Amino acid sequence: MNPGDIVPLSFNSGLVALSFLTAVLGSYVALLAAAGIRTETQDGEIRIGYIIIGAVAMGGVGIWSMHFIGMQAQNLPFEVGYQVGLTVLSFFVAAGFSGWAFWFVGRDRFTFSRCVIGGTAAGLGVAAMHYLGMGAMRMPAVLLWNFPIVVLSVLIAVVAASAALWLAFNTQNEFQRAGAAILMAVAVCGMHYTGAAAGTVICSTPRDYSSLQIGGLMLPYIAFVLSAVTLLIMRWQLQRASRRFRARMAQRIDSFIESAPVAEPGKLPGSTLGPG
């Protein structure tokens, strides 16, 4: 294509499906972390491990990895690289805002207002991550932004994040978590591809970028494999934590039963009167 030509918006369906699968897996592990936040606290303090797992699973995998797989899914007539500094920053933005939202909502009794506040913060973090990731693109083209669609993508991110937090703290079993993970992935992908549609790609003359870059055709597959391995490790760690929690609860119940007073024959527990 020649400088000034507009690149039509189209996507590789296989990579779109891979980005959706990545979002589902990340969302599912984040839901498991939220279940741990709900059930295992110490004197009102949330275990930091669950916050980290939720932040990395949701922000780092479900959003960040999904974003870069989705960006490679867009059909462009040239190879795209990504500036390393902005790419790394976008990861910490996505994980940081997600972790703060899990902490804020999970540190006290769940309420709708806390969910909205946490969801708004997480949604703004998702949008910031997306546009940082777009800004990290290094290619022989420029992006012309459609402001109303940009605003729409941010609103979708806020609504999606609020719904995700509500689902995260209100699912009770594996079937509900699987369904919730799919809904969360639909919301995350909806925000991403709306944001992608907000930027019109206009070809330009080749430019010389001196900053360190990452990219290439293998990027989405590398991101998916690394994300899958990370999620498997997190799933294993959550299972270990769940087993420890059940073991501690069983010990507490046994201790309570052993320490309970035993009534003497013919006398009710706590009674000072004998038979008759």
Short mmCIF file of N, CA, C and O in Angstrom, two decimals, residues 131 146-157 194 198:
data_model
loop_
_atom_site.label_atom_id
_atom_site.label_comp_id
_atom_site.label_asym_id
_atom_site.label_seq_id
_atom_site.Cartn_x
_atom_site.Cartn_y
_atom_site.Cartn_z
N TYR A 131 -4.86 1.57 25.39
CA TYR A 131 -4.34 2.68 24.57
C TYR A 131 -2.84 2.88 24.76
O TYR A 131 -2.17 3.37 23.86
N ASN A 146 -11.10 8.00 16.31
CA ASN A 146 -12.50 8.41 16.32
C ASN A 146 -12.90 8.60 17.78
O ASN A 146 -13.10 7.61 18.50
N PHE A 147 -13.00 9.85 18.24
CA PHE A 147 -13.18 10.12 19.67
C PHE A 147 -14.45 9.49 20.24
O PHE A 147 -14.40 8.91 21.34
N PRO A 148 -15.62 9.58 19.58
CA PRO A 148 -16.81 8.94 20.16
C PRO A 148 -16.64 7.43 20.39
O PRO A 148 -17.12 6.90 21.40
N ILE A 149 -15.94 6.75 19.47
CA ILE A 149 -15.74 5.31 19.66
C ILE A 149 -14.74 5.06 20.79
O ILE A 149 -14.87 4.08 21.54
N VAL A 150 -13.75 5.95 20.94
CA VAL A 150 -12.83 5.85 22.07
C VAL A 150 -13.61 5.93 23.38
O VAL A 150 -13.41 5.12 24.30
N VAL A 151 -14.50 6.93 23.49
CA VAL A 151 -15.31 7.08 24.69
C VAL A 151 -16.18 5.85 24.92
O VAL A 151 -16.31 5.35 26.04
N LEU A 152 -16.77 5.33 23.83
CA LEU A 152 -17.59 4.12 23.95
C LEU A 152 -16.77 2.95 24.48
O LEU A 152 -17.25 2.19 25.34
N SER A 153 -15.54 2.80 24.00
CA SER A 153 -14.70 1.69 24.46
C SER A 153 -14.38 1.82 25.95
O SER A 153 -14.33 0.82 26.67
N VAL A 154 -14.18 3.06 26.43
CA VAL A 154 -13.91 3.27 27.85
C VAL A 154 -15.15 2.92 28.68
O VAL A 154 -15.05 2.28 29.73
N LEU A 155 -16.33 3.32 28.20
CA LEU A 155 -17.57 2.99 28.91
C LEU A 155 -17.78 1.48 28.95
O LEU A 155 -18.18 0.93 29.98
N ILE A 156 -17.50 0.81 27.84
CA ILE A 156 -17.61 -0.65 27.83
C ILE A 156 -16.66 -1.26 28.84
O ILE A 156 -17.02 -2.21 29.57
N ALA A 157 -15.44 -0.72 28.92
CA ALA A 157 -14.46 -1.24 29.87
C ALA A 157 -14.94 -1.09 31.30
O ALA A 157 -14.81 -2.02 32.11
N THR A 194 -13.66 -2.99 20.15
CA THR A 194 -14.24 -1.66 19.97
C THR A 194 -13.12 -0.62 19.94
O THR A 194 -13.13 0.29 19.10
N ALA A 198 -11.67 2.02 16.91
CA ALA A 198 -11.60 3.48 17.11
C ALA A 198 -10.40 4.09 16.40
O ALA A 198 -10.37 5.31 16.20
#
